[in-house]
mmCIF file of C-alpha atoms in Angstrom:
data_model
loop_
_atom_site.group_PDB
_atom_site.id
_atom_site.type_symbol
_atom_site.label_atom_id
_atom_site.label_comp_id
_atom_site.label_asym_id
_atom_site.label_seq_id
_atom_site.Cartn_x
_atom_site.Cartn_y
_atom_site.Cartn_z
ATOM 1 C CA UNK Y 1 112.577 69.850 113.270
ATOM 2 C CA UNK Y 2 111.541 73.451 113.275
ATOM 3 C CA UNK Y 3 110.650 75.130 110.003
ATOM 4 C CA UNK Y 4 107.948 76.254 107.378
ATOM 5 C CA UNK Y 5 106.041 73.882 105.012
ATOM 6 C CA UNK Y 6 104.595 74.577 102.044
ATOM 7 C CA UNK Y 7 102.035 72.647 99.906
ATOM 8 C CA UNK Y 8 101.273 71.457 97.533
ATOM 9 C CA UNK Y 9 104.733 71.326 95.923
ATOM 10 C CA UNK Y 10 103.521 71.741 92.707
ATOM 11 C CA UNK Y 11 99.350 72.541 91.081
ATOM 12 C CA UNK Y 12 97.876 72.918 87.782
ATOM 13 C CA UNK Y 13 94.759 74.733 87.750
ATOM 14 C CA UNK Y 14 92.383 75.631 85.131
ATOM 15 C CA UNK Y 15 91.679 79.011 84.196
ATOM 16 C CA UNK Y 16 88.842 80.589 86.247
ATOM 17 C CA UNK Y 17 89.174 78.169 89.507
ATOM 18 C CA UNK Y 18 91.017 79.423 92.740
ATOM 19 C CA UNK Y 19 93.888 77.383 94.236
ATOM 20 C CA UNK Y 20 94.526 77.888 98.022
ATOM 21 C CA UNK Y 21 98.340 77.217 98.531
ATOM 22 C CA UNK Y 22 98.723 76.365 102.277
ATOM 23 C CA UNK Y 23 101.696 77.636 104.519
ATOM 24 C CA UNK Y 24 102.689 75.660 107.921
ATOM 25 C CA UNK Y 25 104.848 77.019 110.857
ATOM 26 C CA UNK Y 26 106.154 75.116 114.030
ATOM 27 C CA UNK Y 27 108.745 77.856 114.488
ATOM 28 C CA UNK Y 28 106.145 80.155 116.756
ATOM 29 C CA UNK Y 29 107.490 82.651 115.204
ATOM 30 C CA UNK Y 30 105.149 85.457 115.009
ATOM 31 C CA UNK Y 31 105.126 87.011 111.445
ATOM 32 C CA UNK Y 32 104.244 85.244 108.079
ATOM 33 C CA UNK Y 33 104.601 86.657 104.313
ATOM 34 C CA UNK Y 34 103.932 85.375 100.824
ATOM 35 C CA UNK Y 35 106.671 86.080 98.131
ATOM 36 C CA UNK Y 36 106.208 85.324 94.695
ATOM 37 C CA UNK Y 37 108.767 84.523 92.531
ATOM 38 C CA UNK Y 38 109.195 85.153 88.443
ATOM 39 C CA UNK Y 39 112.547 85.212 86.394
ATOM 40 C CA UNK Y 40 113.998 88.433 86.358
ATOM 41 C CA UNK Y 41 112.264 89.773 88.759
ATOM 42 C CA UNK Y 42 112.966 88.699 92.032
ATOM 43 C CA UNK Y 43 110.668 87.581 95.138
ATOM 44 C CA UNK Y 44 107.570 90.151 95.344
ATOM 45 C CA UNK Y 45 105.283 90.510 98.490
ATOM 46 C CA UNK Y 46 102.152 89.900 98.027
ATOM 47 C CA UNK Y 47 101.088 90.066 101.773
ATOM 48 C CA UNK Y 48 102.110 89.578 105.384
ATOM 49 C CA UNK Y 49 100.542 89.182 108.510
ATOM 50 C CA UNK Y 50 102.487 90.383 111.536
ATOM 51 C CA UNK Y 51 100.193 88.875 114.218
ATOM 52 C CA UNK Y 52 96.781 86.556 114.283
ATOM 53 C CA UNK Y 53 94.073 88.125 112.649
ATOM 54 C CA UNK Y 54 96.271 90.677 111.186
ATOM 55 C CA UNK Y 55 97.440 91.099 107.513
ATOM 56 C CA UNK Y 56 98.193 93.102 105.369
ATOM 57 C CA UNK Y 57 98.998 94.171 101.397
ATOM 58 C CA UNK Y 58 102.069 94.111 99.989
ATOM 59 C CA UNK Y 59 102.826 95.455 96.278
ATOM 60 C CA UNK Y 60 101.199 92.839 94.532
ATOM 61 C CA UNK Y 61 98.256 91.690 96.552
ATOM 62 C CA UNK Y 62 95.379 92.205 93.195
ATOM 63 C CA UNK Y 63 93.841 88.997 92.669
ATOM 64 C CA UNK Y 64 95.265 87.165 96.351
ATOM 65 C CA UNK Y 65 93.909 86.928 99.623
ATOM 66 C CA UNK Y 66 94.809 85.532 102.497
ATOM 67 C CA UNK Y 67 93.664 84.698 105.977
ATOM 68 C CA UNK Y 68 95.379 84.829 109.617
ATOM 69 C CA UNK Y 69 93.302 82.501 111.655
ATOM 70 C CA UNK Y 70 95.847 80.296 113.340
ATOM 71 C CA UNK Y 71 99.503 81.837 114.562
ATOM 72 C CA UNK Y 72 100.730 78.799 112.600
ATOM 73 C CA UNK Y 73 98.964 78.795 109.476
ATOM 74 C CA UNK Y 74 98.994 81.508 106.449
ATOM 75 C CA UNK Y 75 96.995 79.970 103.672
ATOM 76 C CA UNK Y 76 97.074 81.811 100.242
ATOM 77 C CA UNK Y 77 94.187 81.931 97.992
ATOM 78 C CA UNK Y 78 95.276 82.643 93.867
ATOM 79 C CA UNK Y 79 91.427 83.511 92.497
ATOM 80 C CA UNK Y 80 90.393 83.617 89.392
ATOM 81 C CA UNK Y 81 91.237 87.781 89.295
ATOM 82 C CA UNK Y 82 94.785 87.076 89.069
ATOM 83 C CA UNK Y 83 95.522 87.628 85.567
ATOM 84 C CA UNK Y 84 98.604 85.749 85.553
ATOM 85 C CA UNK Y 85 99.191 83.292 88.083
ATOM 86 C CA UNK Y 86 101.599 81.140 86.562
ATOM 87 C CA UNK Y 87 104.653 81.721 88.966
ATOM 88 C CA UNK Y 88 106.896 80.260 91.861
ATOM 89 C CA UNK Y 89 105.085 80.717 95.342
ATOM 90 C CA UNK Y 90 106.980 81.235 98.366
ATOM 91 C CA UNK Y 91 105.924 81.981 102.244
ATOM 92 C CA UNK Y 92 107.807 82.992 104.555
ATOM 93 C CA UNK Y 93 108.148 83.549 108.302
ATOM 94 C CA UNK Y 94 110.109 85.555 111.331
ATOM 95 C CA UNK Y 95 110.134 86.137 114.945
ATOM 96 C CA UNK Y 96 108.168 89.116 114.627
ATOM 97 C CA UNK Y 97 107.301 91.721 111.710
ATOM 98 C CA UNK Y 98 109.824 94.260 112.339
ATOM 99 C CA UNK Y 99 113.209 93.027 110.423
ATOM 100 C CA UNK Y 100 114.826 95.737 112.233
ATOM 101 C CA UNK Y 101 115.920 93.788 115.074
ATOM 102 C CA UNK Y 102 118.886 92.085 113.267
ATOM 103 C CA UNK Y 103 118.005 88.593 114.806
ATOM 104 C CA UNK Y 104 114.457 88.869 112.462
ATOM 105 C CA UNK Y 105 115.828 86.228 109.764
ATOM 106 C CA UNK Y 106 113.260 85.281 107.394
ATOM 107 C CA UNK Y 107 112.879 81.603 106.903
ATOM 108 C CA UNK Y 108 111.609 80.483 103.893
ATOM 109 C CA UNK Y 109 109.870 77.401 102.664
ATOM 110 C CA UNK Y 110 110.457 75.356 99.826
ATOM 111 C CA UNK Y 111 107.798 76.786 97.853
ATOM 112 C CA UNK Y 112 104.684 76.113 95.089
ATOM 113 C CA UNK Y 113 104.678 75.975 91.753
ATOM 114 C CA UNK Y 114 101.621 76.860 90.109
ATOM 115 C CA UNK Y 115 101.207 76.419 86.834
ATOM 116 C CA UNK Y 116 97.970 77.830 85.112
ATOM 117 C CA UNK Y 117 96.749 75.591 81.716
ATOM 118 C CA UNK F 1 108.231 99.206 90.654
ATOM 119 C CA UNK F 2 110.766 97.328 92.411
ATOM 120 C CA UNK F 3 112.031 99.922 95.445
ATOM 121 C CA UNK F 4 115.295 97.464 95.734
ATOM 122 C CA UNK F 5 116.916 97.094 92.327
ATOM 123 C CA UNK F 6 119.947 94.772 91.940
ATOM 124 C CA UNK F 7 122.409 94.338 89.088
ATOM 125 C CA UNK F 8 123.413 92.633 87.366
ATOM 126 C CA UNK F 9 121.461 89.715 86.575
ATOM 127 C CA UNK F 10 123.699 87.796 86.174
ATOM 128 C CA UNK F 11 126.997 86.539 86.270
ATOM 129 C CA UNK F 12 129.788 84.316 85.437
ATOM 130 C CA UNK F 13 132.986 83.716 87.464
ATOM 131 C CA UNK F 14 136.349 81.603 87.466
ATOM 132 C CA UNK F 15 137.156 79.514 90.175
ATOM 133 C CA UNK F 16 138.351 82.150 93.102
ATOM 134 C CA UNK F 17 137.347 85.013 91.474
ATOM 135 C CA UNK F 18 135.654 87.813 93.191
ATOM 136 C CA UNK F 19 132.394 88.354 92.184
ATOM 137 C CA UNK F 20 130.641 91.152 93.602
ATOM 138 C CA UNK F 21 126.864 92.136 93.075
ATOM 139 C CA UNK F 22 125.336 95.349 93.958
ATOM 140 C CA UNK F 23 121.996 96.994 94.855
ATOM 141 C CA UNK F 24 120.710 100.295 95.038
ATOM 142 C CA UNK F 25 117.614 101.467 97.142
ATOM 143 C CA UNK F 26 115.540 104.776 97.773
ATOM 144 C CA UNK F 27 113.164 104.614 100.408
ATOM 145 C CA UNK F 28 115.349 106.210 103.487
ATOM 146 C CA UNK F 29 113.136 104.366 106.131
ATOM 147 C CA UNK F 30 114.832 101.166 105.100
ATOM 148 C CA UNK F 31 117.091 100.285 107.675
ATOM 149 C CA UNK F 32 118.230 96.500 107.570
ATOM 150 C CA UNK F 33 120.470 94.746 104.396
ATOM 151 C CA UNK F 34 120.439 91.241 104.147
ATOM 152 C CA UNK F 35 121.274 89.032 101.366
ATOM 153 C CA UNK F 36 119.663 85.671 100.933
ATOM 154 C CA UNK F 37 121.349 82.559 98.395
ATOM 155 C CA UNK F 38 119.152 80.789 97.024
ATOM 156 C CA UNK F 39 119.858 77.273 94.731
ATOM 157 C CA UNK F 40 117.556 75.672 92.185
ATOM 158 C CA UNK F 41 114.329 74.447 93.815
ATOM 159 C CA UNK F 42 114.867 75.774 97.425
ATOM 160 C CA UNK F 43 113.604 78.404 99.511
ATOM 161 C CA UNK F 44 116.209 81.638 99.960
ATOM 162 C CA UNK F 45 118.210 81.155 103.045
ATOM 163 C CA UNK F 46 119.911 84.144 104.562
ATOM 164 C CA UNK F 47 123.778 84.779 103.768
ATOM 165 C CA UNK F 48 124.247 87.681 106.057
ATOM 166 C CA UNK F 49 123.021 91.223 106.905
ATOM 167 C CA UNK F 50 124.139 94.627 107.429
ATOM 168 C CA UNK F 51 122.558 97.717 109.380
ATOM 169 C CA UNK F 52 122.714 101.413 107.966
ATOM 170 C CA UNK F 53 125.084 102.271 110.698
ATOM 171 C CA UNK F 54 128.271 100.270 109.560
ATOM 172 C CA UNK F 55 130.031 100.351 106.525
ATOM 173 C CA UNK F 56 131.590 96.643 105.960
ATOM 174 C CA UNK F 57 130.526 93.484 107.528
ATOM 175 C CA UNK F 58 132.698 90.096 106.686
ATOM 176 C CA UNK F 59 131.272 86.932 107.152
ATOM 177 C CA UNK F 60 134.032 84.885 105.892
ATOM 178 C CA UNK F 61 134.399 84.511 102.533
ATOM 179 C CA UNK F 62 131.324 87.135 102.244
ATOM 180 C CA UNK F 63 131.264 90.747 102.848
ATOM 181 C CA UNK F 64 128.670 93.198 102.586
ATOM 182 C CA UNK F 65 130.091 96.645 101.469
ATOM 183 C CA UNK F 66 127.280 99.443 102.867
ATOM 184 C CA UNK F 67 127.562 103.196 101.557
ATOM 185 C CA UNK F 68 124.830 105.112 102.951
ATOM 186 C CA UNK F 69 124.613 108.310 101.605
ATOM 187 C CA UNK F 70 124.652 107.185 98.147
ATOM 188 C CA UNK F 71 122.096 104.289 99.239
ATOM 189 C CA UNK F 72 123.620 101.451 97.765
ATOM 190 C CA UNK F 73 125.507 98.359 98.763
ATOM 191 C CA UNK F 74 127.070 95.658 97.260
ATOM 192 C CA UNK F 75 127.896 91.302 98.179
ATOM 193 C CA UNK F 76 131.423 90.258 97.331
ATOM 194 C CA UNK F 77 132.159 86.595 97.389
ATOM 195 C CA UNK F 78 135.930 86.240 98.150
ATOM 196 C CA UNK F 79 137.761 83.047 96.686
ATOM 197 C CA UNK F 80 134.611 82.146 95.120
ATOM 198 C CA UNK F 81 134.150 78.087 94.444
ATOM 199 C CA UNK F 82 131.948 76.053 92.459
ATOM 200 C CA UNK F 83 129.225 75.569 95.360
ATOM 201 C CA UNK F 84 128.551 79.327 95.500
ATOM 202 C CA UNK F 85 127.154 78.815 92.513
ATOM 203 C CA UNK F 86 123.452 79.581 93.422
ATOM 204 C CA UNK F 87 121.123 82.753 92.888
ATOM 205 C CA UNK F 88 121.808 85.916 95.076
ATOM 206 C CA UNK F 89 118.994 88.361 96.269
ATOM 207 C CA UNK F 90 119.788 91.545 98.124
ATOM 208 C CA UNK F 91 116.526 92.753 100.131
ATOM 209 C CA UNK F 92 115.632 95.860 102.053
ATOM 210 C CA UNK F 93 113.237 96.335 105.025
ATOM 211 C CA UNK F 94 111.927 98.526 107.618
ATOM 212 C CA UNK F 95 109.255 96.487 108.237
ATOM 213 C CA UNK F 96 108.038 93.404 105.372
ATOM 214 C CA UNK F 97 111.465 93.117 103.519
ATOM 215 C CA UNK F 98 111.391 94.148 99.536
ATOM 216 C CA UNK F 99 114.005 92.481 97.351
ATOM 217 C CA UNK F 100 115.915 92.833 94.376
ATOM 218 C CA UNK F 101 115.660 91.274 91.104
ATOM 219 C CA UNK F 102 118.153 88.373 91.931
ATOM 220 C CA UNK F 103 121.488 87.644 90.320
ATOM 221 C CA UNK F 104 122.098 84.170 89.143
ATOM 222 C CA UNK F 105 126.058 83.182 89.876
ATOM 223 C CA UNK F 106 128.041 80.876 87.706
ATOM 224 C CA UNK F 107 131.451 79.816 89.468
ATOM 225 C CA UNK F 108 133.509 77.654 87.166
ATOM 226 C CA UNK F 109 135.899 74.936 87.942
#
């Protein structure tokens, strides 16, 4: 089955460590994103990458980064900058990066939950 | 700032009701709609989408109501039933998609 998965479903980390959340396509599709999602306010972008070695900032990316080595792979990094990484993580893909094209439907994983103690 | 805000947040609904969110946007390069449903614990899936260039799209029992020039546009559920019950995001993109605050719907037996 074709789709995106996410892990590890849930983490706990420390304050001060990173946490790399990792993001899996089989989909081929081209473009990847990370959302993250808080109560009240929606799914945020924190970046997306709309071809290998290609990424870029969305309007949250203080405190992430993230890497574009693999078509199929979009690993997130939360580092110890990120003043409040407590939140629902959530990556995305589509065919390509322009969602223009009407048949550009974003499919979503199931998402990480971090939780910082 | 969010550059797709959606209202309201949330929102409870009898048993084929008609409950109908609504979402407002600025940026004029924006030029796909789509609304995504998402339930407890899952990723959002995509409900269905509208371009600038119409003004209604049904889906069945959904239908996206688009008004250009005062930049807004708005999900109505007809006949709404318990399994709708789920959380609704409109989004906006011309290229990486921004989205709304969410609305959480309640549809009660």
């Amino acid at each position: 089955d074709g789709g995106i998965t996410q892990s590890p479903k849930y983490l706990f980390r420390k304050e001060g460590q990173n946490v790399t959340l990792s993001c899996e396509q089989n989909l081929n599709h081209d473009a990847m994103y990370w959302y993250r999602q808080d109560p009240g306010q929606g799914l945020r972008l924190i970046y997306y990458s709309q071809i290998v070695n290609d990424f870029q900032k969305g309007d949250i990316a203080e405190g992430y980064s993230v890497s574009r080595e693999k078509k199929e792979s979009f690993p997130l990094t939360v580092t110890s900058a990120q003043k409040n990484p407590t939140a629902f993580y959530l990556c995305a893909s589509s065919i390509d990066g322009s969602w223009s094209s009407g048949a550009n439907v974003l499919t979503f994983g199931a998402g990480s939950r971090l939780t910082v103690l | 700032q969010q550059q797709v805000k959606q209202s309201p947040q949330s929102l409870i609904v009898q048993k084929g009701g008609i409950p109908i969110i609504n979402c407002a946007y600025e940026n004029t390069a924006f030029d796909y709609f789509p609304w995504y449903q998402q339930f407890p614990g899952k990723g959002p899936a995509l409900l269905i989408a509208i371009r600038p260039d119409v003004s209604e799209k049904k889906e069945g029992r959904f239908t996206i109501s688009f008004n250009k020039s005062a930049k807004q546009f708005s999900l109505h559920i007809m006949d709404s039933q318990p399994g709708d019950s789920a959380t609704y995001f409109c989004a906006a993109s011309s290229r990486a998609g921004r989205f709304g605050a969410g609305t959480r719907l309640t549809v009660k037996p």
